[in-house]
Amino acid sequence: MSQIGGFFDLWNPVLLLIVVVIGYCYNRFVVKGNGSSTKSEPLSITQQLSFYAGLFLFYVGQGSPISYIGHHYLFSMHMLSQTILYLIVPILIWLGTPGWLVRVCMKNLVFRSLFSFFTRPLIALFMFNMLFSIYHMPFIMDYLMVNDVWLLVYHSVLLITAFFMWFPVFSPMPELNGLNDLKKMAYIFGNGVLLTPACALIIFADSIIYDMYGSVTVPFAHLSPLDDQQLGGVIMKVLQEIIYASTLAYIFFRWYRRERKDEDELDPIPSQESLTNQGGSWNRA
């Protein structure tokens, strides 16, 4: 395997068309929709940009040369793609999703039952990390990489569970926001712990553990297959730490601002007039 694929292999125009259609529908029916729910819950520019950024990064991770090279040549690019798809895209999409849109979906009894069950914090936490770890078992990954249909199915399920996993942290619906900020920080910490074994297995392996990456010829890379494998584990772990640390900082400062606001409301700063009146009363005394 010494030749890079053609344009359709590298850029996946079908997926690009799907992403564009989703972006158009979001703009037409969510951002500019005429429903009363939209009027009562307008989307900010930040939310809109977050959703569009999530769509863009989804295409980068799944339909750009990063995905193609990661699937056929470099394990490190494969892990970069995985990090983008499962640790970044769901956050941005949830931040850009209005609560009313989820409420509309929750009117369906089947959807509500399944969604409420799979977004329970402990279930969502263990389900994603379990499937992610199973995926990176050598015999599982070697099988999936040569069976495109099953690979698509597994990646789709993994992406859905990634959305479930991030929902308790970035829920757009206050009524389904079951974790307070301190519990959310513990939840993120637990995610980091559960994801570590899969990364450690890859980083510290002293031999090629995935057959397909050990047998390819990479015409543009100067890394040995083993170095590429270890680099993939490092990329996943380092980016994971950055993303989780950023999420923890976001939650902490949001909690801190809310606590300060509550304190200010309970103990308001005295006005200048009240201070003057207090001063006059002290002088008369």
mmCIF file of C-alpha atoms in Angstrom:
data_model
loop_
_atom_site.group_PDB
_atom_site.id
_atom_site.type_symbol
_atom_site.label_atom_id
_atom_site.label_comp_id
_atom_site.label_asym_id
_atom_site.label_seq_id
_atom_site.Cartn_x
_atom_site.Cartn_y
_atom_site.Cartn_z
ATOM 1 C CA MET A 1 0.000 0.000 0.000
ATOM 2 C CA SER A 2 2.145 2.817 -1.247
ATOM 3 C CA GLN A 3 -0.278 5.098 -3.088
ATOM 4 C CA ILE A 4 -2.524 7.650 -1.423
ATOM 5 C CA GLY A 5 -6.198 7.424 -2.404
ATOM 6 C CA GLY A 6 -7.943 9.785 -4.790
ATOM 7 C CA PHE A 7 -10.037 12.848 -4.066
ATOM 8 C CA PHE A 8 -13.192 10.927 -3.148
ATOM 9 C CA ASP A 9 -11.215 8.729 -0.753
ATOM 10 C CA LEU A 10 -9.473 11.635 0.936
ATOM 11 C CA TRP A 11 -12.364 14.107 1.232
ATOM 12 C CA ASN A 12 -15.562 12.002 1.280
ATOM 13 C CA PRO A 13 -17.902 14.443 -0.543
ATOM 14 C CA VAL A 14 -20.978 12.378 0.416
ATOM 15 C CA LEU A 15 -20.308 12.996 4.112
ATOM 16 C CA LEU A 16 -19.591 16.646 3.340
ATOM 17 C CA LEU A 17 -23.005 16.936 1.677
ATOM 18 C CA ILE A 18 -24.663 15.370 4.730
ATOM 19 C CA VAL A 19 -22.884 17.818 7.053
ATOM 20 C CA VAL A 20 -23.911 20.771 4.877
ATOM 21 C CA VAL A 21 -27.549 19.615 4.863
ATOM 22 C CA ILE A 22 -27.531 19.252 8.658
ATOM 23 C CA GLY A 23 -26.027 22.721 8.986
ATOM 24 C CA TYR A 24 -28.679 24.167 6.659
ATOM 25 C CA CYS A 25 -31.510 22.484 8.571
ATOM 26 C CA TYR A 26 -30.096 23.768 11.862
ATOM 27 C CA ASN A 27 -29.948 27.306 10.491
ATOM 28 C CA ARG A 28 -33.374 27.133 8.834
ATOM 29 C CA PHE A 29 -35.449 25.323 11.431
ATOM 30 C CA VAL A 30 -33.595 25.894 14.714
ATOM 31 C CA VAL A 31 -31.866 29.269 14.453
ATOM 32 C CA LYS A 32 -34.456 30.954 12.239
ATOM 33 C CA GLY A 33 -37.452 28.812 13.142
ATOM 34 C CA ASN A 34 -40.755 30.506 13.754
ATOM 35 C CA GLY A 35 -41.976 28.302 16.574
ATOM 36 C CA SER A 36 -42.912 29.830 19.907
ATOM 37 C CA SER A 37 -40.310 27.636 21.594
ATOM 38 C CA THR A 38 -37.578 29.197 19.487
ATOM 39 C CA LYS A 39 -38.769 32.692 20.392
ATOM 40 C CA SER A 40 -38.741 31.888 24.094
ATOM 41 C CA GLU A 41 -35.305 30.330 23.909
ATOM 42 C CA PRO A 42 -33.272 32.259 21.334
ATOM 43 C CA LEU A 43 -29.865 30.867 20.432
ATOM 44 C CA SER A 44 -26.868 33.052 21.089
ATOM 45 C CA ILE A 45 -24.142 33.580 18.509
ATOM 46 C CA THR A 46 -21.830 31.532 20.733
ATOM 47 C CA GLN A 47 -24.239 28.586 20.672
ATOM 48 C CA GLN A 48 -24.609 28.780 16.901
ATOM 49 C CA LEU A 49 -20.854 28.926 16.359
ATOM 50 C CA SER A 50 -20.405 26.011 18.729
ATOM 51 C CA PHE A 51 -22.826 23.842 16.733
ATOM 52 C CA TYR A 52 -21.251 24.752 13.390
ATOM 53 C CA ALA A 53 -17.775 24.106 14.820
ATOM 54 C CA GLY A 54 -18.968 20.688 15.987
ATOM 55 C CA LEU A 55 -20.214 19.864 12.486
ATOM 56 C CA PHE A 56 -16.962 21.052 10.933
ATOM 57 C CA LEU A 57 -14.829 18.990 13.296
ATOM 58 C CA PHE A 58 -17.057 15.969 12.727
ATOM 59 C CA TYR A 59 -16.249 16.201 9.032
ATOM 60 C CA VAL A 60 -12.556 16.709 9.807
ATOM 61 C CA GLY A 61 -12.508 13.624 12.016
ATOM 62 C CA GLN A 62 -14.621 11.381 9.794
ATOM 63 C CA GLY A 63 -14.395 12.653 6.208
ATOM 64 C CA SER A 64 -11.068 14.452 5.754
ATOM 65 C CA PRO A 65 -7.618 13.018 4.912
ATOM 66 C CA ILE A 66 -7.051 12.601 8.664
ATOM 67 C CA SER A 67 -9.654 9.829 8.671
ATOM 68 C CA TYR A 68 -8.396 8.173 5.480
ATOM 69 C CA ILE A 69 -4.728 8.243 6.476
ATOM 70 C CA GLY A 70 -5.621 7.066 9.969
ATOM 71 C CA HIS A 71 -7.578 4.119 8.601
ATOM 72 C CA HIS A 72 -4.999 2.996 6.032
ATOM 73 C CA TYR A 73 -1.581 4.210 7.122
ATOM 74 C CA LEU A 74 -0.930 5.881 10.475
ATOM 75 C CA PHE A 75 -2.301 4.755 13.807
ATOM 76 C CA SER A 76 -1.438 8.177 15.267
ATOM 77 C CA MET A 77 -3.821 9.858 12.796
ATOM 78 C CA HIS A 78 -6.477 7.301 13.683
ATOM 79 C CA MET A 79 -6.210 8.255 17.353
ATOM 80 C CA LEU A 80 -6.331 11.954 16.488
ATOM 81 C CA SER A 81 -9.528 11.302 14.549
ATOM 82 C CA GLN A 82 -10.990 9.389 17.506
ATOM 83 C CA THR A 83 -10.165 12.202 19.911
ATOM 84 C CA ILE A 84 -11.884 14.767 17.709
ATOM 85 C CA LEU A 85 -14.992 12.640 17.181
ATOM 86 C CA TYR A 86 -15.601 11.415 20.716
ATOM 87 C CA LEU A 87 -14.081 14.016 23.033
ATOM 88 C CA ILE A 88 -14.654 17.312 21.194
ATOM 89 C CA VAL A 89 -17.556 17.057 18.739
ATOM 90 C CA PRO A 90 -20.244 16.012 21.290
ATOM 91 C CA ILE A 91 -19.342 18.904 23.596
ATOM 92 C CA LEU A 92 -19.697 21.476 20.831
ATOM 93 C CA ILE A 93 -22.943 19.986 19.518
ATOM 94 C CA TRP A 94 -24.550 19.900 22.974
ATOM 95 C CA LEU A 95 -23.471 23.472 23.659
ATOM 96 C CA GLY A 96 -25.160 24.537 20.434
ATOM 97 C CA THR A 97 -28.366 22.537 20.950
ATOM 98 C CA PRO A 98 -31.351 24.425 22.416
ATOM 99 C CA GLY A 99 -33.285 22.771 25.213
ATOM 100 C CA TRP A 100 -36.601 23.050 23.361
ATOM 101 C CA LEU A 101 -35.300 20.826 20.557
ATOM 102 C CA VAL A 102 -34.528 18.021 23.012
ATOM 103 C CA ARG A 103 -37.929 18.526 24.657
ATOM 104 C CA VAL A 104 -39.637 18.031 21.299
ATOM 105 C CA CYS A 105 -37.809 14.711 20.878
ATOM 106 C CA MET A 106 -38.680 13.723 24.454
ATOM 107 C CA LYS A 107 -42.390 13.819 23.592
ATOM 108 C CA ASN A 108 -41.876 10.438 21.946
ATOM 109 C CA LEU A 109 -42.270 7.824 24.672
ATOM 110 C CA VAL A 110 -39.737 5.367 23.204
ATOM 111 C CA PHE A 111 -37.107 8.064 22.685
ATOM 112 C CA ARG A 112 -37.690 9.471 26.168
ATOM 113 C CA SER A 113 -37.346 6.063 27.818
ATOM 114 C CA LEU A 114 -34.156 5.123 25.988
ATOM 115 C CA PHE A 115 -32.572 8.558 26.241
ATOM 116 C CA SER A 116 -33.335 8.923 29.957
ATOM 117 C CA PHE A 117 -31.842 5.496 30.650
ATOM 118 C CA PHE A 118 -28.649 5.788 28.617
ATOM 119 C CA THR A 119 -27.839 9.318 29.832
ATOM 120 C CA ARG A 120 -27.846 8.308 33.492
ATOM 121 C CA PRO A 121 -24.360 9.364 34.627
ATOM 122 C CA LEU A 122 -22.995 5.981 35.718
ATOM 123 C CA ILE A 123 -24.481 4.129 32.748
ATOM 124 C CA ALA A 124 -23.228 6.725 30.251
ATOM 125 C CA LEU A 125 -19.808 6.829 31.909
ATOM 126 C CA PHE A 126 -19.136 3.099 31.874
ATOM 127 C CA MET A 127 -20.838 2.374 28.555
ATOM 128 C CA PHE A 128 -18.659 4.754 26.530
ATOM 129 C CA ASN A 129 -15.397 3.843 28.225
ATOM 130 C CA MET A 130 -16.161 0.119 28.040
ATOM 131 C CA LEU A 131 -16.921 0.281 24.303
ATOM 132 C CA PHE A 132 -13.870 2.472 23.697
ATOM 133 C CA SER A 133 -11.584 0.019 25.516
ATOM 134 C CA ILE A 134 -13.107 -3.005 23.747
ATOM 135 C CA TYR A 135 -12.611 -1.298 20.384
ATOM 136 C CA HIS A 136 -8.871 -0.974 21.019
ATOM 137 C CA MET A 137 -8.398 -4.637 21.872
ATOM 138 C CA PRO A 138 -6.063 -5.877 19.109
ATOM 139 C CA PHE A 139 -8.230 -8.729 17.790
ATOM 140 C CA ILE A 140 -11.353 -6.528 17.793
ATOM 141 C CA MET A 141 -9.728 -3.611 16.020
ATOM 142 C CA ASP A 142 -7.950 -5.824 13.468
ATOM 143 C CA TYR A 143 -11.279 -7.426 12.592
ATOM 144 C CA LEU A 144 -13.177 -4.148 12.324
ATOM 145 C CA MET A 145 -10.525 -2.453 10.200
ATOM 146 C CA VAL A 146 -10.995 -4.975 7.399
ATOM 147 C CA ASN A 147 -14.800 -5.093 7.657
ATOM 148 C CA ASP A 148 -16.143 -1.709 6.640
ATOM 149 C CA VAL A 149 -19.786 -2.400 7.503
ATOM 150 C CA TRP A 150 -19.055 -3.529 11.054
ATOM 151 C CA LEU A 151 -16.554 -0.697 11.465
ATOM 152 C CA LEU A 152 -19.253 1.826 10.512
ATOM 153 C CA VAL A 153 -21.712 0.215 12.924
ATOM 154 C CA TYR A 154 -19.234 0.206 15.803
ATOM 155 C CA HIS A 155 -18.114 3.787 15.149
ATOM 156 C CA SER A 156 -21.739 4.923 15.010
ATOM 157 C CA VAL A 157 -22.559 3.248 18.321
ATOM 158 C CA LEU A 158 -19.397 4.655 19.879
ATOM 159 C CA LEU A 159 -20.282 8.165 18.703
ATOM 160 C CA ILE A 160 -23.801 7.873 20.111
ATOM 161 C CA THR A 161 -22.459 6.718 23.469
ATOM 162 C CA ALA A 162 -20.006 9.635 23.423
ATOM 163 C CA PHE A 163 -22.994 11.982 23.140
ATOM 164 C CA PHE A 164 -24.653 10.124 26.015
ATOM 165 C CA MET A 165 -21.457 10.398 28.048
ATOM 166 C CA TRP A 166 -21.195 14.177 27.652
ATOM 167 C CA PHE A 167 -24.906 14.882 28.176
ATOM 168 C CA PRO A 168 -24.811 14.888 32.019
ATOM 169 C CA VAL A 169 -22.134 17.596 31.846
ATOM 170 C CA PHE A 170 -23.502 19.784 29.043
ATOM 171 C CA SER A 171 -27.234 19.101 29.190
ATOM 172 C CA PRO A 172 -29.216 21.862 27.425
ATOM 173 C CA MET A 173 -32.231 21.032 29.607
ATOM 174 C CA PRO A 174 -32.110 22.309 33.218
ATOM 175 C CA GLU A 175 -34.787 19.791 34.250
ATOM 176 C CA LEU A 176 -32.501 16.931 33.175
ATOM 177 C CA ASN A 177 -29.376 18.456 34.690
ATOM 178 C CA GLY A 178 -29.132 15.954 37.527
ATOM 179 C CA LEU A 179 -25.508 16.636 38.519
ATOM 180 C CA ASN A 180 -24.396 19.704 40.424
ATOM 181 C CA ASP A 181 -21.091 21.283 39.471
ATOM 182 C CA LEU A 182 -19.046 19.412 42.064
ATOM 183 C CA LYS A 183 -20.474 16.084 40.896
ATOM 184 C CA LYS A 184 -19.765 17.060 37.297
ATOM 185 C CA MET A 185 -16.110 17.626 38.171
ATOM 186 C CA ALA A 186 -15.981 14.196 39.813
ATOM 187 C CA TYR A 187 -17.680 12.729 36.730
ATOM 188 C CA ILE A 188 -15.031 14.209 34.417
ATOM 189 C CA PHE A 189 -12.271 12.941 36.695
ATOM 190 C CA GLY A 190 -13.810 9.452 36.559
ATOM 191 C CA ASN A 191 -13.829 9.606 32.764
ATOM 192 C CA GLY A 192 -10.126 10.390 32.737
ATOM 193 C CA VAL A 193 -9.382 7.444 35.003
ATOM 194 C CA LEU A 194 -11.412 4.962 32.952
ATOM 195 C CA LEU A 195 -9.855 6.074 29.660
ATOM 196 C CA THR A 196 -6.287 5.740 30.940
ATOM 197 C CA PRO A 197 -5.846 1.904 30.663
ATOM 198 C CA ALA A 198 -6.539 1.868 26.901
ATOM 199 C CA CYS A 199 -4.013 4.661 26.348
ATOM 200 C CA ALA A 200 -1.418 3.038 28.624
ATOM 201 C CA LEU A 201 -1.727 -0.291 26.788
ATOM 202 C CA ILE A 202 -0.845 1.453 23.529
ATOM 203 C CA ILE A 203 1.856 3.783 24.855
ATOM 204 C CA PHE A 204 3.870 1.185 26.741
ATOM 205 C CA ALA A 205 3.545 -1.728 24.307
ATOM 206 C CA ASP A 206 7.004 -2.851 23.153
ATOM 207 C CA SER A 207 5.717 -4.475 19.952
ATOM 208 C CA ILE A 208 3.136 -3.835 17.248
ATOM 209 C CA ILE A 209 -0.263 -4.822 18.655
ATOM 210 C CA TYR A 210 -2.355 -4.056 15.547
ATOM 211 C CA ASP A 211 -1.477 -6.226 12.559
ATOM 212 C CA MET A 212 -2.743 -3.871 9.858
ATOM 213 C CA TYR A 213 -0.479 -1.004 10.956
ATOM 214 C CA GLY A 214 2.544 -3.264 11.113
ATOM 215 C CA SER A 215 2.227 -4.379 7.495
ATOM 216 C CA VAL A 216 1.655 -1.082 5.660
ATOM 217 C CA THR A 217 4.217 1.005 3.811
ATOM 218 C CA VAL A 218 3.850 4.689 4.570
ATOM 219 C CA PRO A 219 5.247 6.785 1.706
ATOM 220 C CA PHE A 220 5.254 10.099 3.599
ATOM 221 C CA ALA A 221 6.130 9.250 7.212
ATOM 222 C CA HIS A 222 9.479 8.860 8.920
ATOM 223 C CA LEU A 223 8.195 7.021 11.983
ATOM 224 C CA SER A 224 8.560 3.310 12.499
ATOM 225 C CA PRO A 225 5.254 1.447 13.025
ATOM 226 C CA LEU A 226 6.064 1.045 16.730
ATOM 227 C CA ASP A 227 6.856 4.741 17.157
ATOM 228 C CA ASP A 228 3.669 5.620 15.297
ATOM 229 C CA GLN A 229 1.677 3.325 17.585
ATOM 230 C CA GLN A 230 3.142 4.875 20.725
ATOM 231 C CA LEU A 231 2.621 8.366 19.323
ATOM 232 C CA GLY A 232 -1.045 7.522 18.816
ATOM 233 C CA GLY A 233 -1.412 6.627 22.476
ATOM 234 C CA VAL A 234 0.374 9.805 23.520
ATOM 235 C CA ILE A 235 -1.835 11.951 21.265
ATOM 236 C CA MET A 236 -4.968 10.425 22.744
ATOM 237 C CA LYS A 237 -3.805 10.797 26.339
ATOM 238 C CA VAL A 238 -2.406 14.332 26.037
ATOM 239 C CA LEU A 239 -5.425 15.686 24.164
ATOM 240 C CA GLN A 240 -7.741 13.900 26.571
ATOM 241 C CA GLU A 241 -6.020 15.583 29.520
ATOM 242 C CA ILE A 242 -6.248 18.996 27.829
ATOM 243 C CA ILE A 243 -9.948 18.548 27.010
ATOM 244 C CA TYR A 244 -10.866 17.244 30.450
ATOM 245 C CA ALA A 245 -8.807 19.933 32.202
ATOM 246 C CA SER A 246 -10.505 22.616 30.098
ATOM 247 C CA THR A 247 -13.902 21.138 30.919
ATOM 248 C CA LEU A 248 -13.070 21.069 34.636
ATOM 249 C CA ALA A 249 -11.943 24.696 34.476
ATOM 250 C CA TYR A 250 -15.140 25.669 32.630
ATOM 251 C CA ILE A 251 -17.333 23.971 35.244
ATOM 252 C CA PHE A 252 -15.308 25.301 38.190
ATOM 253 C CA PHE A 253 -15.369 28.934 37.108
ATOM 254 C CA ARG A 254 -19.058 28.708 36.243
ATOM 255 C CA TRP A 255 -19.711 27.345 39.746
ATOM 256 C CA TYR A 256 -17.491 30.029 41.289
ATOM 257 C CA ARG A 257 -19.308 32.854 39.459
ATOM 258 C CA ARG A 258 -22.677 31.474 40.521
ATOM 259 C CA GLU A 259 -21.567 31.216 44.146
ATOM 260 C CA ARG A 260 -20.315 34.804 44.085
ATOM 261 C CA LYS A 261 -23.567 35.968 42.536
ATOM 262 C CA ASP A 262 -25.595 34.201 45.225
ATOM 263 C CA GLU A 263 -23.438 35.762 47.936
ATOM 264 C CA ASP A 264 -23.920 39.217 46.445
ATOM 265 C CA GLU A 265 -27.683 38.737 46.360
ATOM 266 C CA LEU A 266 -27.745 37.617 49.987
ATOM 267 C CA ASP A 267 -25.359 40.355 51.144
ATOM 268 C CA PRO A 268 -25.793 43.316 48.786
ATOM 269 C CA ILE A 269 -23.274 46.147 48.821
ATOM 270 C CA PRO A 270 -24.699 49.120 50.779
ATOM 271 C CA SER A 271 -25.644 52.074 48.598
ATOM 272 C CA GLN A 272 -23.933 55.437 48.947
ATOM 273 C CA GLU A 273 -27.132 56.951 50.382
ATOM 274 C CA SER A 274 -27.359 54.346 53.133
ATOM 275 C CA LEU A 275 -23.717 54.858 54.005
ATOM 276 C CA THR A 276 -24.301 58.623 54.249
ATOM 277 C CA ASN A 277 -27.340 58.107 56.493
ATOM 278 C CA GLN A 278 -25.381 55.704 58.662
ATOM 279 C CA GLY A 279 -22.571 58.234 58.906
ATOM 280 C CA GLY A 280 -25.003 60.965 59.969
ATOM 281 C CA SER A 281 -26.511 58.808 62.658
ATOM 282 C CA TRP A 282 -23.068 57.966 64.005
ATOM 283 C CA ASN A 283 -22.135 61.670 64.095
ATOM 284 C CA ARG A 284 -25.336 62.537 65.982
ATOM 285 C CA ALA A 285 -24.558 59.796 68.435
#
